mmCIF file of C-alpha atoms in Angstrom:
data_model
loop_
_atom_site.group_PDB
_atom_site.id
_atom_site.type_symbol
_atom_site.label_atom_id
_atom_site.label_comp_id
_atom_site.label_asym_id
_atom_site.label_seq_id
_atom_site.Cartn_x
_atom_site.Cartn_y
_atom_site.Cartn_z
ATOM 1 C CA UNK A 1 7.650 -17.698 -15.898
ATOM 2 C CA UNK A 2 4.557 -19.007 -13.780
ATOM 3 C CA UNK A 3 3.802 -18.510 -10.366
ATOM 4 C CA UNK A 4 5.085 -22.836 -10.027
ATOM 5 C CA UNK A 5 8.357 -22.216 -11.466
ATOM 6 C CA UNK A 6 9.064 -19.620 -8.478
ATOM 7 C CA UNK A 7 11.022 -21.064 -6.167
ATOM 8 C CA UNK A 8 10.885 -21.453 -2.267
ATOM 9 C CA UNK A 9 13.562 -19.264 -1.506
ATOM 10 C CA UNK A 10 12.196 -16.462 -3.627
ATOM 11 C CA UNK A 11 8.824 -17.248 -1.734
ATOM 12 C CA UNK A 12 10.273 -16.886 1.428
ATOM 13 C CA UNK A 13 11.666 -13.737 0.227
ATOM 14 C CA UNK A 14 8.483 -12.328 -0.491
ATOM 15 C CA UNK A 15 7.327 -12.348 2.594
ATOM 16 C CA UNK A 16 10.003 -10.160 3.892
ATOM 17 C CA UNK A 17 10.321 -6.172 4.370
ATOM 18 C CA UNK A 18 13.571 -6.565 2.487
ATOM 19 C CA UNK A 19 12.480 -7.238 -0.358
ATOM 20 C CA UNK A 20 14.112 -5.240 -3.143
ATOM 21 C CA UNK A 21 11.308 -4.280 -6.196
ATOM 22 C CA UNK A 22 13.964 -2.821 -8.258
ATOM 23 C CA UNK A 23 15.616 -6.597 -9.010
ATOM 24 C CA UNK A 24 12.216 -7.529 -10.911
ATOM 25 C CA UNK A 25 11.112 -6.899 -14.217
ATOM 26 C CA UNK A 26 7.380 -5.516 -14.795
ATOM 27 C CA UNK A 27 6.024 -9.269 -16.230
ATOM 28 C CA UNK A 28 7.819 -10.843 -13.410
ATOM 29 C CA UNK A 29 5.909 -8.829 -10.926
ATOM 30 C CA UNK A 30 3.027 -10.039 -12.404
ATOM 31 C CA UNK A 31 3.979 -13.357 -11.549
ATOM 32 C CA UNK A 32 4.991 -12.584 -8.167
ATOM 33 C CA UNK A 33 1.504 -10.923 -7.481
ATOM 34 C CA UNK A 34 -0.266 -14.637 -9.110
ATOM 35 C CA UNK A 35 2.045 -15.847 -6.334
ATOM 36 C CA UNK A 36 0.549 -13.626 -3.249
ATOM 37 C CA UNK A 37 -2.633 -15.204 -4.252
ATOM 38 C CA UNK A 38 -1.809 -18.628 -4.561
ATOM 39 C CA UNK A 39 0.027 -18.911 -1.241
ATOM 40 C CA UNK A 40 -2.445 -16.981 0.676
ATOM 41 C CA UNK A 41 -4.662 -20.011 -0.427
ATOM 42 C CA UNK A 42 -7.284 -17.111 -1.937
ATOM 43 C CA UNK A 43 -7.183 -19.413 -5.064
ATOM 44 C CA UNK A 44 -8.716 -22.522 -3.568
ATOM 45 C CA UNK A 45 -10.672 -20.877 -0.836
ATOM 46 C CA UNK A 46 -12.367 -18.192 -3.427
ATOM 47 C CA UNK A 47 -12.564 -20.810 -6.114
ATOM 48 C CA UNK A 48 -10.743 -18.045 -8.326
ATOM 49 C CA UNK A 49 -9.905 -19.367 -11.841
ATOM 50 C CA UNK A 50 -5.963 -18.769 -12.591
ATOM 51 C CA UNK A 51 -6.635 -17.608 -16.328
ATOM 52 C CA UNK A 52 -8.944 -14.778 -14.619
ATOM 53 C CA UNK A 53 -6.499 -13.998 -11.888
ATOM 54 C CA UNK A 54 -4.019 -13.367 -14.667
ATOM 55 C CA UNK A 55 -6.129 -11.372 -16.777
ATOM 56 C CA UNK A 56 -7.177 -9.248 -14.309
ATOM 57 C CA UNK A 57 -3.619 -8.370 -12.965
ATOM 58 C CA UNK A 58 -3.120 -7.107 -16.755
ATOM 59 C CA UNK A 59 -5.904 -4.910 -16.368
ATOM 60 C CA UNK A 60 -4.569 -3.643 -13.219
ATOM 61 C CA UNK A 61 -0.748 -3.744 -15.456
ATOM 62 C CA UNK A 62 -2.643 -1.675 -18.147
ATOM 63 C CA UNK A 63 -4.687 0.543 -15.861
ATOM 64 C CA UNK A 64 -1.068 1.820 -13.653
ATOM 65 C CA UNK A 65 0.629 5.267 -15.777
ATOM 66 C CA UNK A 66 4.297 5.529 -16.675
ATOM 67 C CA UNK A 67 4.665 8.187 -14.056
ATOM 68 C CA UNK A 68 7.562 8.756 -11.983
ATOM 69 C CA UNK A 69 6.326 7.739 -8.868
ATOM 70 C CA UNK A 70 2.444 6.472 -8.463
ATOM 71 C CA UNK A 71 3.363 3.127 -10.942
ATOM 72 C CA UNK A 72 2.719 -0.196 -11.068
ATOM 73 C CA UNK A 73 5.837 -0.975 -9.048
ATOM 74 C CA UNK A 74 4.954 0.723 -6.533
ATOM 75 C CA UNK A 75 1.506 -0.938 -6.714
ATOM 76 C CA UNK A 76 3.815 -3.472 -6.608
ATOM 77 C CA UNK A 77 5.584 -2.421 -3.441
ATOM 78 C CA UNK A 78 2.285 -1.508 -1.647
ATOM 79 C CA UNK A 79 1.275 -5.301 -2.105
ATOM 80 C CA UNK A 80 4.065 -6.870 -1.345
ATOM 81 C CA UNK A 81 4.507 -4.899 1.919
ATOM 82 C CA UNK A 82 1.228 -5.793 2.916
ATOM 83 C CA UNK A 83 1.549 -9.375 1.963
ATOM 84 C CA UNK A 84 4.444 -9.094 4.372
ATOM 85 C CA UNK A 85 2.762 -7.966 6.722
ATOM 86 C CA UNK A 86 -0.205 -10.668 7.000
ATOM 87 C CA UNK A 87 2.542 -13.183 7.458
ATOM 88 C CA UNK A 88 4.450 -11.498 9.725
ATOM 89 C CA UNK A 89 2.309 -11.019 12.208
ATOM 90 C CA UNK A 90 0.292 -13.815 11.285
ATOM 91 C CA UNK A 91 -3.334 -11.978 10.565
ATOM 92 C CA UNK A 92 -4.000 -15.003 8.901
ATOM 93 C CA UNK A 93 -4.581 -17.120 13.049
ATOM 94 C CA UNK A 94 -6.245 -13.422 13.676
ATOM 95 C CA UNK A 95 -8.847 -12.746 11.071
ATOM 96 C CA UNK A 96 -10.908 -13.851 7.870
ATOM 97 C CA UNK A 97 -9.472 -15.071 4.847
ATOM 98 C CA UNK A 98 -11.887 -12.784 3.004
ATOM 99 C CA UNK A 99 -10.625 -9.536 5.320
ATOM 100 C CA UNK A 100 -7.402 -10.806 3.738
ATOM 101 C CA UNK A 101 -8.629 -10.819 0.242
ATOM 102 C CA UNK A 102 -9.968 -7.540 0.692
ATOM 103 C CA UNK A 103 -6.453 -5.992 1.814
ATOM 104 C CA UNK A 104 -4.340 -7.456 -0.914
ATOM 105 C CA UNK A 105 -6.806 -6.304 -3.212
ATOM 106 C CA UNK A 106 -7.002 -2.696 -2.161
ATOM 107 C CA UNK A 107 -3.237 -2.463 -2.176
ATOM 108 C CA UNK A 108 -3.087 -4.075 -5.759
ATOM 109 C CA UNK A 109 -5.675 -1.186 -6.644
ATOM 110 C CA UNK A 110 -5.129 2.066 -4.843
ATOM 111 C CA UNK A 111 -3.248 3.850 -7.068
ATOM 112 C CA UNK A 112 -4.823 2.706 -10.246
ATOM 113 C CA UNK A 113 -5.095 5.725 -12.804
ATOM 114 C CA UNK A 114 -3.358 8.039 -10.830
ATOM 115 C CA UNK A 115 -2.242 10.942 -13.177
ATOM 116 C CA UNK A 116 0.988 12.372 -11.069
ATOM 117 C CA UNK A 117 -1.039 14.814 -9.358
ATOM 118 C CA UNK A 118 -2.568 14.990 -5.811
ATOM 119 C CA UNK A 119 -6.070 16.051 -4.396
ATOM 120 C CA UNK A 120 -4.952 19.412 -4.024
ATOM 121 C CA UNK A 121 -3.852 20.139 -7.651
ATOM 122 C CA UNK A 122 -7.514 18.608 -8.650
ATOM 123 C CA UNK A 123 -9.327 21.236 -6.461
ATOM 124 C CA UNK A 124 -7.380 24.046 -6.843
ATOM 125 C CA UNK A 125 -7.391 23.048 -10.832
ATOM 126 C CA UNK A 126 -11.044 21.968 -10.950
ATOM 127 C CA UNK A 127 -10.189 19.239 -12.770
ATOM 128 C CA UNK A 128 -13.038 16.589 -14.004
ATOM 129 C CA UNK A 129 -12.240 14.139 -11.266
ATOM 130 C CA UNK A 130 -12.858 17.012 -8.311
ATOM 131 C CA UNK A 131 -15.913 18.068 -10.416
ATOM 132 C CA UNK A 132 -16.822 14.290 -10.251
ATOM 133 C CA UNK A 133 -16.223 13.593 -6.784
ATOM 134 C CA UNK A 134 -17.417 17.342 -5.447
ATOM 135 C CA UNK A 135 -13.345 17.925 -4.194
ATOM 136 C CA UNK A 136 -14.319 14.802 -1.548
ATOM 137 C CA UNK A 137 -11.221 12.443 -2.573
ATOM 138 C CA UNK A 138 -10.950 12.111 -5.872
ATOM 139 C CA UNK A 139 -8.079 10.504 -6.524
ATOM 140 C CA UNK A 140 -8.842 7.662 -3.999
ATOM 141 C CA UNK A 141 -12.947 7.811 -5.273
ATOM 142 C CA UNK A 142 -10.883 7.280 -8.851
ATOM 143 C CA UNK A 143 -8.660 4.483 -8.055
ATOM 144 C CA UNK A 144 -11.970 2.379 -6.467
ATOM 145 C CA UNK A 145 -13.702 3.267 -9.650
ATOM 146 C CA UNK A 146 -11.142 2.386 -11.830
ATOM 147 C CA UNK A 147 -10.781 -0.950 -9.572
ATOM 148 C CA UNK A 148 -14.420 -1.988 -10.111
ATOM 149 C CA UNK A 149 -15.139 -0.900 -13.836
ATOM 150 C CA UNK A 150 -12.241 -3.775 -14.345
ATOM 151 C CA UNK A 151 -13.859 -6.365 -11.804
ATOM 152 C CA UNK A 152 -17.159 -5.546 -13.780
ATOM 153 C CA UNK A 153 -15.590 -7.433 -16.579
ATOM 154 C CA UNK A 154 -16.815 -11.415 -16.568
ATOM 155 C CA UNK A 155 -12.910 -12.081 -17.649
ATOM 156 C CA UNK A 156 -11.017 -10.329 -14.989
ATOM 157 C CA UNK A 157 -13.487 -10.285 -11.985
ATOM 158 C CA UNK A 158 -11.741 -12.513 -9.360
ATOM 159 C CA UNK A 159 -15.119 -12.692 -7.606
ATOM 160 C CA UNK A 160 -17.083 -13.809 -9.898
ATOM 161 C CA UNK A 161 -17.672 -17.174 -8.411
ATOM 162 C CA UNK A 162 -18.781 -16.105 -4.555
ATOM 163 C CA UNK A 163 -22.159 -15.142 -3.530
ATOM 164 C CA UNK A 164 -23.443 -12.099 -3.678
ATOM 165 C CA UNK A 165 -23.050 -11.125 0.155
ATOM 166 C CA UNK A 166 -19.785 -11.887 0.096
ATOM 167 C CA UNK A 167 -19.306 -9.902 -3.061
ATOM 168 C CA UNK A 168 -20.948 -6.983 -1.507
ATOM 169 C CA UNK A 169 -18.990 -6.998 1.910
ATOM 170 C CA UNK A 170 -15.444 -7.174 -0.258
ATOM 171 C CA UNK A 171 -16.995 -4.204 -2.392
ATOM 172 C CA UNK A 172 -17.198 -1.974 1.049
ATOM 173 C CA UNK A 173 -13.989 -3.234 2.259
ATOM 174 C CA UNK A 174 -12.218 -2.371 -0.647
ATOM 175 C CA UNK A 175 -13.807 1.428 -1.162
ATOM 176 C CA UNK A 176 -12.780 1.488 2.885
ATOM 177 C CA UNK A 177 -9.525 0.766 2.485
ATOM 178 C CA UNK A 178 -8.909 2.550 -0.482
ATOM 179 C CA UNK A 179 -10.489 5.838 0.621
ATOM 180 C CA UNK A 180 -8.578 5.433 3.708
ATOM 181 C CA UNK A 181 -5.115 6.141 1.835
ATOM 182 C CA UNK A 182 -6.454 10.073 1.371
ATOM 183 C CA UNK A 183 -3.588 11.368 3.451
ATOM 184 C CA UNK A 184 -6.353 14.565 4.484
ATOM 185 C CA UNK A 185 -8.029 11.807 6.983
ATOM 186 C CA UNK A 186 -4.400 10.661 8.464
ATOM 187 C CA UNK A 187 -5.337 11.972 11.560
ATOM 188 C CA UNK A 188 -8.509 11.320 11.693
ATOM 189 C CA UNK A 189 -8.160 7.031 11.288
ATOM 190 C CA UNK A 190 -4.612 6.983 13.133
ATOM 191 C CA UNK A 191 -6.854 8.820 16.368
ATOM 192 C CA UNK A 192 -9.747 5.962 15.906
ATOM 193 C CA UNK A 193 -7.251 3.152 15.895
ATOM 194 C CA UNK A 194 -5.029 4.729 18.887
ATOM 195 C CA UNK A 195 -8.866 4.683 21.055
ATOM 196 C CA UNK A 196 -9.558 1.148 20.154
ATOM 197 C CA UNK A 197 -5.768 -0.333 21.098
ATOM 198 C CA UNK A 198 -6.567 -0.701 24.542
ATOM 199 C CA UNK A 199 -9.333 -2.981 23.738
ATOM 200 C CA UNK A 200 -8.602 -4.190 21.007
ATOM 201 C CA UNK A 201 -11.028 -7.222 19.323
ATOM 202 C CA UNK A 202 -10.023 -9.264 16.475
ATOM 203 C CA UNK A 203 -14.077 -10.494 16.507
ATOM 204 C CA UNK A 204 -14.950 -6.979 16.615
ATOM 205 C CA UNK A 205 -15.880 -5.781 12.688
ATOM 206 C CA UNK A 206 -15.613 -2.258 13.555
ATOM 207 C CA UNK A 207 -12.065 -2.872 15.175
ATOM 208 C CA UNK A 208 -10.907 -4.449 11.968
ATOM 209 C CA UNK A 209 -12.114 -2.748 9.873
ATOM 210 C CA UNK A 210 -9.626 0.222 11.505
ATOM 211 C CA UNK A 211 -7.229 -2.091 11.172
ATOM 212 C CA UNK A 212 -7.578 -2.752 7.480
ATOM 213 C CA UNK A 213 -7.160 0.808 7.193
ATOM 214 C CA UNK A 214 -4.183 1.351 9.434
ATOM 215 C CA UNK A 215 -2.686 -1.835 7.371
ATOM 216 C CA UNK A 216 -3.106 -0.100 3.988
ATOM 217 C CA UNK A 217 -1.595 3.315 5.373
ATOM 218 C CA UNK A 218 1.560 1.548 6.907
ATOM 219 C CA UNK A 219 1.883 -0.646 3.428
ATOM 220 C CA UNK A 220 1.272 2.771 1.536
ATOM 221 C CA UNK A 221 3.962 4.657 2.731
ATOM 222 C CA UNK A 222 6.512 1.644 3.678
ATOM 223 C CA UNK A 223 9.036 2.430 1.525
ATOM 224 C CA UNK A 224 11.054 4.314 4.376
ATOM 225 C CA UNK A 225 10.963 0.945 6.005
ATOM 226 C CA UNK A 226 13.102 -0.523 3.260
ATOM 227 C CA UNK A 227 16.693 -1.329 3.307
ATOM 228 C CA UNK A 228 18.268 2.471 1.935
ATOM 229 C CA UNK A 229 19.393 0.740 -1.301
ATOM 230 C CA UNK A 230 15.524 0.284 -1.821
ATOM 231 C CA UNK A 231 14.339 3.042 -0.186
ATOM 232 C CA UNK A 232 16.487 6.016 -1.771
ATOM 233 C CA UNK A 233 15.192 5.583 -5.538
ATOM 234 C CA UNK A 234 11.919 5.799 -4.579
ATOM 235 C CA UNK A 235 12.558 9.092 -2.975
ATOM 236 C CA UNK A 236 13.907 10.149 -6.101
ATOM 237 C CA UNK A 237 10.818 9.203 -8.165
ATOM 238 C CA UNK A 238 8.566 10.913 -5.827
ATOM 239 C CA UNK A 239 10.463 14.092 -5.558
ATOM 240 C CA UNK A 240 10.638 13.676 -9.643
ATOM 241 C CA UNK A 241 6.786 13.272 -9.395
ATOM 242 C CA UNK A 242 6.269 16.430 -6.621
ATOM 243 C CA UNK A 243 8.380 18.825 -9.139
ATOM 244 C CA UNK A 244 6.360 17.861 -11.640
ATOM 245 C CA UNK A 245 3.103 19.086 -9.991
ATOM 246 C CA UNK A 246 4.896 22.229 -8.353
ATOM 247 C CA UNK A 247 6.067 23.191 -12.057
ATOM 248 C CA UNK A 248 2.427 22.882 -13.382
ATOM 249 C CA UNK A 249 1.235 24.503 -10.467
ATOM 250 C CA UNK A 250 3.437 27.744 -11.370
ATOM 251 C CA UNK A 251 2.418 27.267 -14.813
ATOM 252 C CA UNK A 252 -1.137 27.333 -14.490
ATOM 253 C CA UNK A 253 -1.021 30.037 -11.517
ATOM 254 C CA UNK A 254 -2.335 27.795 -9.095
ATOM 255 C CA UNK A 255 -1.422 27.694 -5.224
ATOM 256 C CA UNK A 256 1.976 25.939 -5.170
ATOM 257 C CA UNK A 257 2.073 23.200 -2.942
ATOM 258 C CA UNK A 258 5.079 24.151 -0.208
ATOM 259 C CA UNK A 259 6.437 20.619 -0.126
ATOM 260 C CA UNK A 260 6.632 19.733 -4.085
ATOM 261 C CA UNK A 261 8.598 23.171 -4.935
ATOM 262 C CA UNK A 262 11.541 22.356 -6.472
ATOM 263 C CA UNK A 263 13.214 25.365 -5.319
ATOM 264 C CA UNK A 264 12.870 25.017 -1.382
ATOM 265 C CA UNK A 265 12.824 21.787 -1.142
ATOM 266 C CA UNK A 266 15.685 19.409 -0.874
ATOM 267 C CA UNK A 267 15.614 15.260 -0.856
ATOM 268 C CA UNK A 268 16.602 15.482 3.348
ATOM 269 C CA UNK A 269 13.837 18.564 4.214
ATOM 270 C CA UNK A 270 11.022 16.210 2.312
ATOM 271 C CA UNK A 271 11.544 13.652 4.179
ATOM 272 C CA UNK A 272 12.253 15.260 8.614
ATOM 273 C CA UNK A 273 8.967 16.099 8.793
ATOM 274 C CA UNK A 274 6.968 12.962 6.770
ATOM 275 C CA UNK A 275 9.204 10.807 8.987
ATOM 276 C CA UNK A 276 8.449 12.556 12.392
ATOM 277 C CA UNK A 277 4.945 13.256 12.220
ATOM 278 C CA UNK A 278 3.497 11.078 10.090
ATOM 279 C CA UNK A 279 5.510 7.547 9.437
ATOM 280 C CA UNK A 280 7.073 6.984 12.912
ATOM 281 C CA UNK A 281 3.879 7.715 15.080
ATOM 282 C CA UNK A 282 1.827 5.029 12.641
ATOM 283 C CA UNK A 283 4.285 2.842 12.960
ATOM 284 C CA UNK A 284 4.769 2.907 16.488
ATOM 285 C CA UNK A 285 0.989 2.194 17.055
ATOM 286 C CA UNK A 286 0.755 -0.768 14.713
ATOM 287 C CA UNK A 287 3.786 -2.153 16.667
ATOM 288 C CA UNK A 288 2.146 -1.574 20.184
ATOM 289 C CA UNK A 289 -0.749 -4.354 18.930
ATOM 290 C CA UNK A 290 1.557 -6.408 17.597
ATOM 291 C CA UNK A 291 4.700 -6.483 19.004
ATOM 292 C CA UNK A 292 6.888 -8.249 17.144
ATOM 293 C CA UNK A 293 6.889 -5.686 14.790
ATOM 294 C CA UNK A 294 10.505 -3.986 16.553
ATOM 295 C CA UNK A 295 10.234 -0.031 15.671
ATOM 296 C CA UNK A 296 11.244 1.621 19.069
ATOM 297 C CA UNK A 297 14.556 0.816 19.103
ATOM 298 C CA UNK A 298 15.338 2.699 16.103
ATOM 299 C CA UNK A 299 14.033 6.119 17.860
ATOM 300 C CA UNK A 300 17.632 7.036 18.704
ATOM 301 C CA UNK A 301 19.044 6.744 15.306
ATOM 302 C CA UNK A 302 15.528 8.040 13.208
ATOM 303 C CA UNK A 303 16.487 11.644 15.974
ATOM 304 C CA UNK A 304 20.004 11.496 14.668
ATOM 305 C CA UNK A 305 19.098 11.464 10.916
ATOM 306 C CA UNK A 306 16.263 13.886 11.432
ATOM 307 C CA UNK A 307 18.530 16.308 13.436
ATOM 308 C CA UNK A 308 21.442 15.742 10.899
ATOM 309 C CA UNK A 309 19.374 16.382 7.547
ATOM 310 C CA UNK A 310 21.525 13.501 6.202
ATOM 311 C CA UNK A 311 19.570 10.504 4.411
ATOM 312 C CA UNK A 312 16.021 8.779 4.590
ATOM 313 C CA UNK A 313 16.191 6.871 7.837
ATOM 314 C CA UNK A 314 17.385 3.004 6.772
ATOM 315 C CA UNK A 315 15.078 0.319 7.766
ATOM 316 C CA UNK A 316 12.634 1.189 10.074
ATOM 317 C CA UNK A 317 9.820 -1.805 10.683
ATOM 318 C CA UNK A 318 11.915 -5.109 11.034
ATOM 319 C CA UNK A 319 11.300 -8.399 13.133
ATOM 320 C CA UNK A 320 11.660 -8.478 16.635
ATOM 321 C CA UNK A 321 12.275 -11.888 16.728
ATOM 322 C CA UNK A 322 11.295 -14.719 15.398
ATOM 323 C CA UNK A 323 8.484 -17.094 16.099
ATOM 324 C CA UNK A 324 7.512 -20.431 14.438
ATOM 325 C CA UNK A 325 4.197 -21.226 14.036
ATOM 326 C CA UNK A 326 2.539 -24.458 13.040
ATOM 327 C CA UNK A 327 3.140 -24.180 9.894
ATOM 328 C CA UNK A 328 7.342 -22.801 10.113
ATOM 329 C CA UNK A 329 6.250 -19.246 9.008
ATOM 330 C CA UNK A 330 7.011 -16.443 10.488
ATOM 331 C CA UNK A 331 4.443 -14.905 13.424
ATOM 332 C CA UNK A 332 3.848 -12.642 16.338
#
């Protein structure tokens, strides 16, 4: 299958937060991602050469690890809910084609290489990427390294053909956003995007680039904001994927990480406090700069689930409504 024998309605599809990952086959994703490309127009406007495109999302393919949770699906996942995104609310009227490059690109790479176990397990374990990175992110200084060694390559470097400033202000945007999925600075980048909202500039570099970051968080941990059918399994693969670092924690006596441990945790306790604290206030201030994005009214029933214990909360970011633009997409 090519990305021109994919029909509309599956493109349309694509665009949505519904979208369900687990329908697709691995080379089919592949395919699907050649699509994101092609209909963002980054093919035409970044003179990128298909046969390169292709090749390089098999490095990417090659580059993911048959892990539980950190895969190429949800590579995958983080893409397409970013891809989502730009349509929905129509970043596309709202800022450069090469910010957009830059975001699609740092969700297709942020997880590359990871090995099933966090930041803290590489300190505490002084593994060779913390020794690497002097314990200052290195997963996320790992997954931009991986990302480049592969665009280094004549036959998978998607950028091959652009000058070299623009080449150089994709490289920064790409270690930004990238970095910016270290959970540790959460706080930190939410805070700087909740100061800017007021006064908020689309022209203003330092105001996207915030946004680029708060983009990649939202897209990063989206799969809460899934129908449950699509949500739920993931929750299993991560808790499969947390178990697995609590039980090599144990093993190597190492500072067990509260939240992984298989025997205190349960699928509704992981998820009460993520949801409160961490998924539900980002969301909240991506919606309050663009509102179509409807989150509030599904306060009521997140308290419910949270004070029941019962299931991940169902869908969470949907549309408000809908608004044509000039081109019959979907918009703010």
């Amino acid at each position: 299958m090519s990305s021109l024998e994919v029909s509309e309605e599956v493109r349309q599809y694509l665009k949505t937060p519904t979208f369900d990952n687990w329908q697709w086959e691995d080379a089919e994703i592949m395919v699907l991602l050649q699509v994101m490309y092609t209909d963002l127009d980054f093919i035409s406007t970044f003179n990128i050469e298909l046969d390169v495109l292709q090749q390089f999302l098999y490095e990417v393919y090659r580059r993911y690890n048959n892990i539980p949770f950190h895969n190429f699906k949800h590579c995958f996942c983080v893409t397409q809910m970013m891809y989502g995104l730009i349509w929905l609310i129509d970043l596309r009227s709202k800022i450069d084609s090469i910010d957009l490059l830059i975001m699609l690109t740092s969700a297709v790479c942020h997880d590359l290489d990871h090995t099933g176990y966090n930041n803290a397990y590489q300190i505490n374990a002084r593994t060779e990427l913390a020794l690497r990175y002097n314990d200052i992110s290195p997963l996320e200084n790992h997954h931009c390294a991986v990302a480049f060694e592969i665009l280094e390559k004549s036959e998978s470097n998607i950028f091959r053909n652009l000058p070299t400033e623009q080449y150089k202000r994709i490289r920064e945007g790409i270690i930004k956003c990238i970095l910016a999925t270290d959970m540790t600075r959460h706080t930190e980048i939410l805070n700087k995007f909740k100061a800017i909202l007021p006064v908020f500039d689309f022209s203003n570099k330092d105001h996207r680039d915030v946004l680029m970051m708060i983009m990649i968080k939202v897209s990063d941990i989206s799969n809460e904001a899934r129908p449950m059918d699509v949500a739920e399994p993931w929750l299993d693969c991560l808790l499969q994927e947390f178990f697995n670092q609590s039980d090599m924690e144990k093993l190597e006596g190492l500072p067990v990480t509260p939240f992984m441990d298989r025997d205190k945790v349960t699928k509704p306790s992981s998820q009460t406090g993520f949801i409160r604290f961490v998924l539900f206030p980002l969301f909240i201030e991506l919606a309050n700069l663009f509102p179509c994005l409807e989150v509030r009214t599904f306060l009521e029933d997140l308290t419910r689930i949270i004070s029941s214990a019962f299931h991940p909360t169902p869908l969470l970011l949907v549309q408000k409504r809908h608004f044509k633009d000039s081109n019959g997409g979907l918009s703010c």
